[in-house]
Coordinates of N, CA and C in Angstrom, one line a residue:
M74 N -88.8 -28.1 -35.9 CA -87.4 -28.1 -36.5 C -87.5 -28.0 -38.0
V75 N -88.2 -28.9 -38.7 CA -88.3 -28.9 -40.1 C -89.0 -27.6 -40.6
A76 N -90.1 -27.3 -40.0 CA -90.9 -26.1 -40.4 C -90.0 -24.8 -40.3
E77 N -89.2 -24.7 -39.2 CA -88.3 -23.6 -39.1 C -87.2 -23.6 -40.2
L78 N -86.7 -24.7 -40.6 CA -85.7 -24.8 -41.6 C -86.3 -24.4 -43.0
I79 N -87.5 -24.8 -43.2 CA -88.2 -24.5 -44.4 C -88.4 -23.0 -44.5
K80 N -88.9 -22.4 -43.4 CA -89.1 -20.9 -43.4 C -87.8 -20.2 -43.6
K81 N -86.7 -20.7 -43.0 CA -85.4 -20.1 -43.2 C -85.0 -20.1 -44.6
Y82 N -85.2 -21.2 -45.3 CA -84.8 -21.3 -46.7 C -85.7 -20.5 -47.6
Q83 N -87.0 -20.4 -47.3 CA -87.9 -19.6 -48.0 C -87.5 -18.1 -48.0
A84 N -87.2 -17.7 -46.8 CA -86.7 -16.3 -46.6 C -85.4 -16.1 -47.4
R85 N -84.5 -17.0 -47.3 CA -83.2 -16.9 -48.0 C -83.4 -16.8 -49.5
V86 N -84.2 -17.6 -50.1 CA -84.3 -17.6 -51.5 C -85.1 -16.3 -51.9
E87 N -86.0 -15.9 -51.1 CA -86.7 -14.6 -51.4 C -85.8 -13.5 -51.5
L88 N -84.8 -13.4 -50.6 CA -83.8 -12.3 -50.6 C -82.9 -12.5 -51.8
A89 N -82.5 -13.7 -52.1 CA -81.6 -14.0 -53.2 C -82.3 -13.7 -54.6
L90 N -83.6 -14.0 -54.7 CA -84.3 -13.7 -55.9 C -84.4 -12.2 -56.1
D91 N -84.7 -11.4 -55.0 CA -84.8 -10.0 -55.1 C -83.5 -9.4 -55.6
Q92 N -82.4 -9.9 -55.1 CA -81.1 -9.4 -55.5 C -80.7 -9.9 -57.0
L93 N -81.2 -11.0 -57.4 CA -80.8 -11.6 -58.7 C -81.6 -10.9 -59.8
L94 N -82.9 -10.6 -59.6 CA -83.7 -10.0 -60.6 C -83.3 -8.6 -60.9
P95 N -83.4 -8.2 -62.2 CA -83.1 -6.8 -62.5 C -84.1 -5.8 -61.8
A96 N -83.5 -4.7 -61.4 CA -84.4 -3.7 -60.7 C -85.5 -3.3 -61.6
D97 N -86.7 -3.0 -61.0 CA -87.8 -2.7 -61.9 C -87.8 -1.3 -62.5
D98 N -86.8 -0.5 -62.2 CA -86.6 0.8 -62.8 C -85.5 0.8 -63.8
L99 N -84.9 -0.4 -64.0 CA -83.8 -0.6 -65.0 C -84.4 -0.8 -66.4
H100 N -83.9 -0.1 -67.4 CA -84.4 -0.3 -68.7 C -84.1 -1.7 -69.3
P101 N -85.0 -2.4 -69.9 CA -86.4 -2.0 -70.2 C -87.3 -2.3 -68.9
S102 N -87.7 -1.2 -68.3 CA -88.4 -1.3 -67.0 C -89.7 -2.2 -67.0
N103 N -90.5 -2.1 -68.1 CA -91.7 -2.9 -68.2 C -91.4 -4.4 -68.2
L104 N -90.4 -4.8 -68.8 CA -90.0 -6.2 -68.8 C -89.5 -6.6 -67.4
H105 N -88.7 -5.8 -66.8 CA -88.2 -6.2 -65.5 C -89.3 -6.1 -64.4
Q106 N -90.3 -5.2 -64.6 CA -91.4 -5.2 -63.7 C -92.2 -6.5 -63.8
A107 N -92.4 -6.9 -65.0 CA -93.2 -8.2 -65.2 C -92.5 -9.4 -64.7
M108 N -91.2 -9.4 -64.8 CA -90.4 -10.5 -64.2 C -90.5 -10.5 -62.7
R109 N -90.3 -9.4 -62.1 CA -90.3 -9.3 -60.7 C -91.8 -9.5 -60.1
Y110 N -92.8 -9.0 -60.8 CA -94.2 -9.3 -60.5 C -94.4 -10.8 -60.4
T111 N -94.0 -11.5 -61.3 CA -94.3 -12.9 -61.4 C -93.5 -13.7 -60.3
V112 N -92.2 -13.4 -60.3 CA -91.3 -14.2 -59.4 C -91.5 -13.8 -57.9
L113 N -91.7 -12.6 -57.6 CA -91.8 -12.1 -56.2 C -93.2 -12.0 -55.8
G114 N -94.2 -12.4 -56.6 CA -95.6 -12.2 -56.3 C -96.2 -13.3 -55.4
G115 N -95.4 -14.0 -54.7 CA -95.9 -15.0 -53.8 C -95.6 -16.4 -54.2
G116 N -95.8 -17.4 -53.4 CA -95.5 -18.8 -53.7 C -94.9 -19.4 -52.5
K117 N -94.9 -20.7 -52.5 CA -94.3 -21.5 -51.3 C -92.8 -21.7 -51.4
R118 N -92.3 -21.5 -52.6 CA -90.9 -21.7 -52.8 C -90.4 -23.1 -52.5
I119 N -91.2 -24.1 -52.8 CA -90.9 -25.5 -52.5 C -89.7 -26.0 -53.3
R120 N -89.6 -25.7 -54.5 CA -88.5 -26.1 -55.4 C -87.2 -25.6 -54.8
P121 N -87.0 -24.3 -54.6 CA -85.8 -23.9 -54.0 C -85.5 -24.5 -52.6
V122 N -86.5 -24.6 -51.8 CA -86.3 -25.2 -50.5 C -85.7 -26.6 -50.7
L123 N -86.2 -27.4 -51.7 CA -85.7 -28.7 -52.0 C -84.2 -28.6 -52.4
V124 N -83.8 -27.6 -53.1 CA -82.4 -27.4 -53.5 C -81.6 -27.3 -52.3
Y125 N -82.0 -26.4 -51.3 CA -81.3 -26.2 -50.1 C -81.2 -27.4 -49.2
L126 N -82.3 -28.1 -49.1 CA -82.3 -29.3 -48.3 C -81.5 -30.4 -48.9
T127 N -81.5 -30.6 -50.2 CA -80.6 -31.6 -50.8 C -79.2 -31.2 -50.7
G128 N -78.9 -29.9 -50.9 CA -77.5 -29.5 -50.6 C -77.0 -29.7 -49.2
Q129 N -77.9 -29.4 -48.3 CA -77.6 -29.6 -46.9 C -77.3 -31.1 -46.6
A130 N -78.1 -32.0 -47.2 CA -77.9 -33.4 -47.0 C -76.5 -33.9 -47.5
V131 N -75.9 -33.2 -48.5 CA -74.6 -33.6 -49.0 C -73.5 -32.7 -48.5
G132 N -73.8 -31.8 -47.6 CA -72.8 -31.0 -47.0 C -72.5 -29.7 -47.7
A133 N -73.3 -29.2 -48.6 CA -73.1 -28.0 -49.3 C -73.5 -26.8 -48.4
I134 N -72.8 -25.7 -48.5 CA -73.2 -24.5 -47.8 C -74.2 -23.7 -48.5
P135 N -75.1 -23.1 -47.8 CA -76.2 -22.4 -48.5 C -75.8 -21.3 -49.5
E136 N -74.6 -20.7 -49.3 CA -74.2 -19.7 -50.2 C -73.9 -20.2 -51.6
V137 N -73.5 -21.5 -51.7 CA -73.3 -22.2 -53.0 C -74.6 -22.5 -53.6
L138 N -75.6 -22.7 -52.8 CA -76.9 -23.1 -53.3 C -77.9 -22.0 -53.7
D139 N -77.5 -20.8 -53.4 CA -78.4 -19.7 -53.7 C -78.7 -19.6 -55.2
G140 N -77.6 -19.7 -56.0 CA -77.8 -19.6 -57.5 C -78.7 -20.7 -58.1
P141 N -78.4 -22.0 -57.7 CA -79.3 -23.1 -58.2 C -80.7 -22.9 -57.7
A142 N -80.9 -22.5 -56.5 CA -82.2 -22.3 -55.9 C -83.0 -21.2 -56.7
C143 N -82.3 -20.1 -57.0 CA -82.9 -19.1 -57.8 C -83.2 -19.5 -59.2
A144 N -82.3 -20.3 -59.8 CA -82.5 -20.8 -61.1 C -83.7 -21.7 -61.2
V145 N -83.9 -22.5 -60.2 CA -85.1 -23.4 -60.2 C -86.4 -22.6 -60.1
E146 N -86.3 -21.6 -59.3 CA -87.6 -20.8 -59.1 C -87.8 -19.9 -60.4
C147 N -86.8 -19.5 -61.1 CA -87.0 -18.7 -62.3 C -87.6 -19.6 -63.4
I148 N -87.1 -20.8 -63.5 CA -87.7 -21.8 -64.5 C -89.1 -22.1 -64.1
H149 N -89.4 -22.2 -62.8 CA -90.8 -22.5 -62.4 C -91.7 -21.3 -62.8
A150 N -91.2 -20.1 -62.5 CA -92.0 -18.9 -62.8 C -92.2 -18.8 -64.3
Y151 N -91.2 -19.0 -65.1 CA -91.3 -19.0 -66.6 C -92.4 -20.0 -67.0
S152 N -92.4 -21.2 -66.5 CA -93.4 -22.2 -66.9 C -94.8 -21.7 -66.5
L153 N -94.9 -21.1 -65.4 CA -96.3 -20.6 -64.9 C -96.8 -19.5 -65.9
I154 N -95.9 -18.5 -66.2 CA -96.2 -17.5 -67.1 C -96.8 -18.1 -68.4
H155 N -96.0 -19.0 -69.0 CA -96.4 -19.5 -70.3 C -97.7 -20.4 -70.1
D156 N -97.8 -21.1 -69.0 CA -99.0 -22.0 -68.8 C -100.2 -21.2 -68.7
D157 N -100.1 -20.0 -68.1 CA -101.3 -19.1 -67.9 C -101.8 -18.4 -69.2
L158 N -101.0 -18.4 -70.2 CA -101.3 -17.7 -71.4 C -102.6 -18.2 -72.1
P159 N -103.3 -17.3 -72.8 CA -104.6 -17.7 -73.5 C -104.4 -19.0 -74.4
A160 N -103.3 -19.1 -75.0 CA -103.1 -20.3 -75.9 C -102.9 -21.6 -75.1
M161 N -102.6 -21.5 -73.8 CA -102.4 -22.7 -73.0 C -103.6 -22.9 -72.1
D162 N -103.5 -22.6 -70.8 CA -104.6 -22.9 -69.9 C -105.5 -21.7 -69.8
D163 N -105.1 -20.5 -70.2 CA -105.9 -19.3 -70.2 C -106.4 -19.0 -68.8
D164 N -105.5 -19.0 -67.8 CA -105.8 -18.6 -66.5 C -105.6 -17.1 -66.3
D165 N -106.6 -16.5 -65.6 CA -106.6 -15.1 -65.3 C -105.9 -14.7 -64.1
L166 N -105.8 -15.6 -63.1 CA -105.3 -15.4 -61.8 C -104.1 -16.3 -61.5
R167 N -103.2 -15.8 -60.7 CA -102.1 -16.6 -60.1 C -101.8 -16.1 -58.7
H168 N -102.0 -16.9 -57.7 CA -101.8 -16.5 -56.3 C -102.8 -15.4 -56.0
G169 N -104.0 -15.5 -56.5 CA -105.0 -14.5 -56.2 C -104.8 -13.1 -56.9
Q170 N -103.8 -13.0 -57.7 CA -103.5 -11.8 -58.4 C -103.6 -12.0 -59.9
P171 N -103.8 -10.9 -60.7 CA -103.9 -11.1 -62.2 C -102.6 -11.8 -62.7
A172 N -102.8 -12.8 -63.5 CA -101.7 -13.5 -64.2 C -100.8 -12.5 -64.9
C173 N -99.6 -12.8 -65.2 CA -98.7 -11.8 -65.8 C -99.3 -11.3 -67.1
H174 N -99.9 -12.1 -67.9 CA -100.4 -11.6 -69.2 C -101.6 -10.7 -69.0
K175 N -102.3 -10.8 -67.9 CA -103.4 -9.9 -67.6 C -102.9 -8.6 -67.0
A176 N -101.8 -8.6 -66.3 CA -101.2 -7.4 -65.7 C -100.4 -6.6 -66.7
F177 N -99.7 -7.3 -67.6 CA -98.7 -6.7 -68.5 C -99.0 -6.9 -70.0
G178 N -100.0 -7.7 -70.3 CA -100.2 -7.9 -71.7 C -99.5 -9.2 -72.1
E179 N -100.1 -9.9 -73.1 CA -99.6 -11.2 -73.6 C -98.2 -11.1 -74.1
A180 N -97.9 -10.2 -74.9 CA -96.5 -10.1 -75.5 C -95.5 -9.9 -74.5
L181 N -95.7 -9.0 -73.5 CA -94.7 -8.8 -72.5 C -94.6 -10.0 -71.6
A182 N -95.7 -10.7 -71.3 CA -95.6 -11.9 -70.5 C -94.8 -12.9 -71.1
I183 N -94.9 -13.1 -72.4 CA -94.1 -14.1 -73.1 C -92.6 -13.7 -73.0
L184 N -92.3 -12.4 -73.2 CA -90.9 -12.0 -73.1 C -90.4 -12.1 -71.6
A185 N -91.2 -11.9 -70.7 CA -90.8 -12.0 -69.3 C -90.5 -13.5 -69.0
G186 N -91.3 -14.4 -69.4 CA -91.1 -15.8 -69.2 C -89.8 -16.2 -69.9
D187 N -89.6 -15.8 -71.1 CA -88.4 -16.1 -71.8 C -87.1 -15.5 -71.1
A188 N -87.2 -14.3 -70.6 CA -86.1 -13.7 -69.9 C -85.8 -14.4 -68.6
L189 N -86.8 -15.0 -67.9 CA -86.6 -15.7 -66.7 C -85.9 -17.0 -67.0
Q190 N -86.2 -17.7 -68.1 CA -85.5 -18.9 -68.5 C -84.1 -18.6 -68.8
A191 N -83.8 -17.5 -69.5 CA -82.4 -17.1 -69.9 C -81.7 -16.8 -68.6
L192 N -82.3 -16.1 -67.7 CA -81.7 -15.7 -66.4 C -81.3 -16.9 -65.6
A193 N -82.1 -17.9 -65.6 CA -81.8 -19.2 -64.9 C -80.5 -19.8 -65.4
F194 N -80.4 -19.9 -66.7 CA -79.2 -20.5 -67.3 C -78.0 -19.6 -67.1
Q195 N -78.2 -18.3 -67.2 CA -77.1 -17.4 -67.0 C -76.6 -17.5 -65.5
T196 N -77.5 -17.7 -64.6 CA -77.1 -17.8 -63.2 C -76.3 -19.1 -63.0
L197 N -76.8 -20.2 -63.6 CA -76.1 -21.5 -63.5 C -74.7 -21.4 -64.1
G198 N -74.6 -20.7 -65.2 CA -73.4 -20.6 -66.0 C -72.3 -19.6 -65.4
Q199 N -72.8 -18.6 -64.6 CA -71.9 -17.6 -64.2 C -71.8 -17.3 -62.7
D200 N -72.6 -17.9 -61.9 CA -72.7 -17.7 -60.5 C -71.3 -17.9 -59.9
P201 N -70.6 -16.9 -59.3 CA -69.3 -17.1 -58.8 C -69.2 -17.9 -57.6
A202 N -70.3 -18.1 -56.9 CA -70.3 -18.9 -55.6 C -70.3 -20.4 -56.0
M203 N -70.7 -20.8 -57.2 CA -70.7 -22.2 -57.5 C -69.3 -22.6 -58.0
T204 N -69.2 -23.8 -58.4 CA -67.9 -24.4 -58.8 C -67.3 -23.6 -59.9
P205 N -65.9 -23.4 -59.8 CA -65.2 -22.7 -60.9 C -64.9 -23.7 -62.1
D206 N -65.1 -25.0 -61.9 CA -64.7 -26.0 -62.9 C -65.7 -25.9 -64.1
P207 N -65.2 -25.5 -65.3 CA -66.1 -25.3 -66.4 C -66.7 -26.7 -66.9
A208 N -66.0 -27.8 -66.7 CA -66.5 -29.1 -67.1 C -67.8 -29.4 -66.2
I209 N -67.7 -29.1 -65.0 CA -68.9 -29.4 -64.1 C -70.0 -28.5 -64.5
R210 N -69.7 -27.3 -64.7 CA -70.8 -26.3 -65.1 C -71.5 -26.8 -66.4
L211 N -70.7 -27.2 -67.4 CA -71.3 -27.7 -68.7 C -72.1 -28.9 -68.5
R212 N -71.7 -29.8 -67.6 CA -72.5 -31.0 -67.4 C -73.8 -30.6 -66.7
M213 N -73.7 -29.7 -65.7 CA -74.9 -29.2 -65.0 C -75.9 -28.5 -66.0
L214 N -75.4 -27.7 -66.9 CA -76.2 -27.0 -67.8 C -76.9 -28.0 -68.8
G215 N -76.1 -29.0 -69.2 CA -76.7 -30.0 -70.1 C -77.8 -30.8 -69.4
Y216 N -77.7 -31.0 -68.1 CA -78.7 -31.7 -67.4 C -80.0 -30.8 -67.3
W217 N -79.8 -29.5 -67.1 CA -80.9 -28.6 -67.1 C -81.6 -28.5 -68.4
R218 N -80.8 -28.5 -69.5 CA -81.4 -28.4 -70.8 C -82.3 -29.7 -71.1
S219 N -81.8 -30.8 -70.7 CA -82.6 -32.1 -70.9 C -83.9 -32.0 -70.1
L220 N -83.9 -31.4 -68.9 CA -85.1 -31.3 -68.2 C -86.1 -30.4 -68.9
L221 N -85.6 -29.3 -69.5 CA -86.5 -28.4 -70.2 C -87.0 -29.0 -71.4
V222 N -86.2 -29.7 -72.1 CA -86.7 -30.4 -73.4 C -87.8 -31.4 -73.0
H223 N -87.6 -32.1 -71.9 CA -88.6 -33.1 -71.5 C -89.9 -32.3 -71.1
A224 N -89.8 -31.2 -70.4 CA -91.0 -30.5 -70.0 C -91.7 -29.9 -71.2
A225 N -90.9 -29.4 -72.2 CA -91.5 -28.9 -73.4 C -92.3 -30.0 -74.2
W226 N -91.7 -31.2 -74.2 CA -92.3 -32.3 -74.9 C -93.7 -32.6 -74.3
W227 N -93.8 -32.6 -72.9 CA -95.0 -32.8 -72.3 C -96.0 -31.7 -72.6
A228 N -95.6 -30.5 -72.6 CA -96.5 -29.4 -72.9 C -97.1 -29.5 -74.3
V229 N -96.2 -29.8 -75.3 CA -96.7 -30.0 -76.7 C -97.6 -31.2 -76.8
R230 N -97.3 -32.3 -76.1 CA -98.1 -33.5 -76.1 C -99.5 -33.1 -75.6
R231 N -99.5 -32.3 -74.5 CA -100.8 -31.9 -73.9 C -101.6 -31.1 -74.9
L232 N -101.0 -30.3 -75.7 CA -101.7 -29.4 -76.6 C -102.2 -30.2 -77.8
I233 N -101.5 -31.2 -78.3 CA -101.9 -31.8 -79.6 C -102.5 -33.1 -79.4
W234 N -102.3 -33.8 -78.3 CA -102.9 -35.1 -78.1 C -104.2 -35.0 -77.3
R235 N -105.2 -35.5 -77.9 CA -106.6 -35.5 -77.3 C -107.0 -36.9 -77.1
P236 N -107.3 -37.3 -75.9 CA -107.7 -38.7 -75.7 C -109.1 -39.0 -76.4
P237 N -109.3 -40.2 -76.9 CA -110.6 -40.5 -77.5 C -111.7 -40.2 -76.5
A238 N -112.8 -39.9 -77.1 CA -114.0 -39.6 -76.3 C -114.3 -40.8 -75.3
G239 N -114.7 -40.5 -74.1 CA -115.0 -41.6 -73.1 C -113.8 -42.1 -72.4
N240 N -112.6 -41.6 -72.7 CA -111.4 -42.1 -71.9 C -110.9 -41.1 -71.0

């Protein structure tokens, strides 16, 4: 029962992501190809599934949750692109495929990650299926911003803080 529900939500978010992301032949096509390559290139989609399951637990319909589920996955993909960069973890592969910076170059990978972050916030701010109440949207966006600030703080801390030898 649970495994079937997870598969259902994985398929749902995959379709929603495909519809949300700009077409790979839309200008600037190289940027959109890099975004789609990273987001649609595989993964378990655990974070979006958790969005759907949480929404289901409180009685939300899946159509209202597509936007937040996609936004969560776009933020996750953004973080993976930046984490794989040479200045960070310098990973060459992601899901057995060349990392975005290996497939498209470092500069375009950075832009693709940044575009995915912007797309996540645009989705949360403008998705017509979500609440029309602007006060609720602003609170939600503020919550997301605080999560990103916290994640950025940990990334910076990881880069500059080196534990003493032997610890």
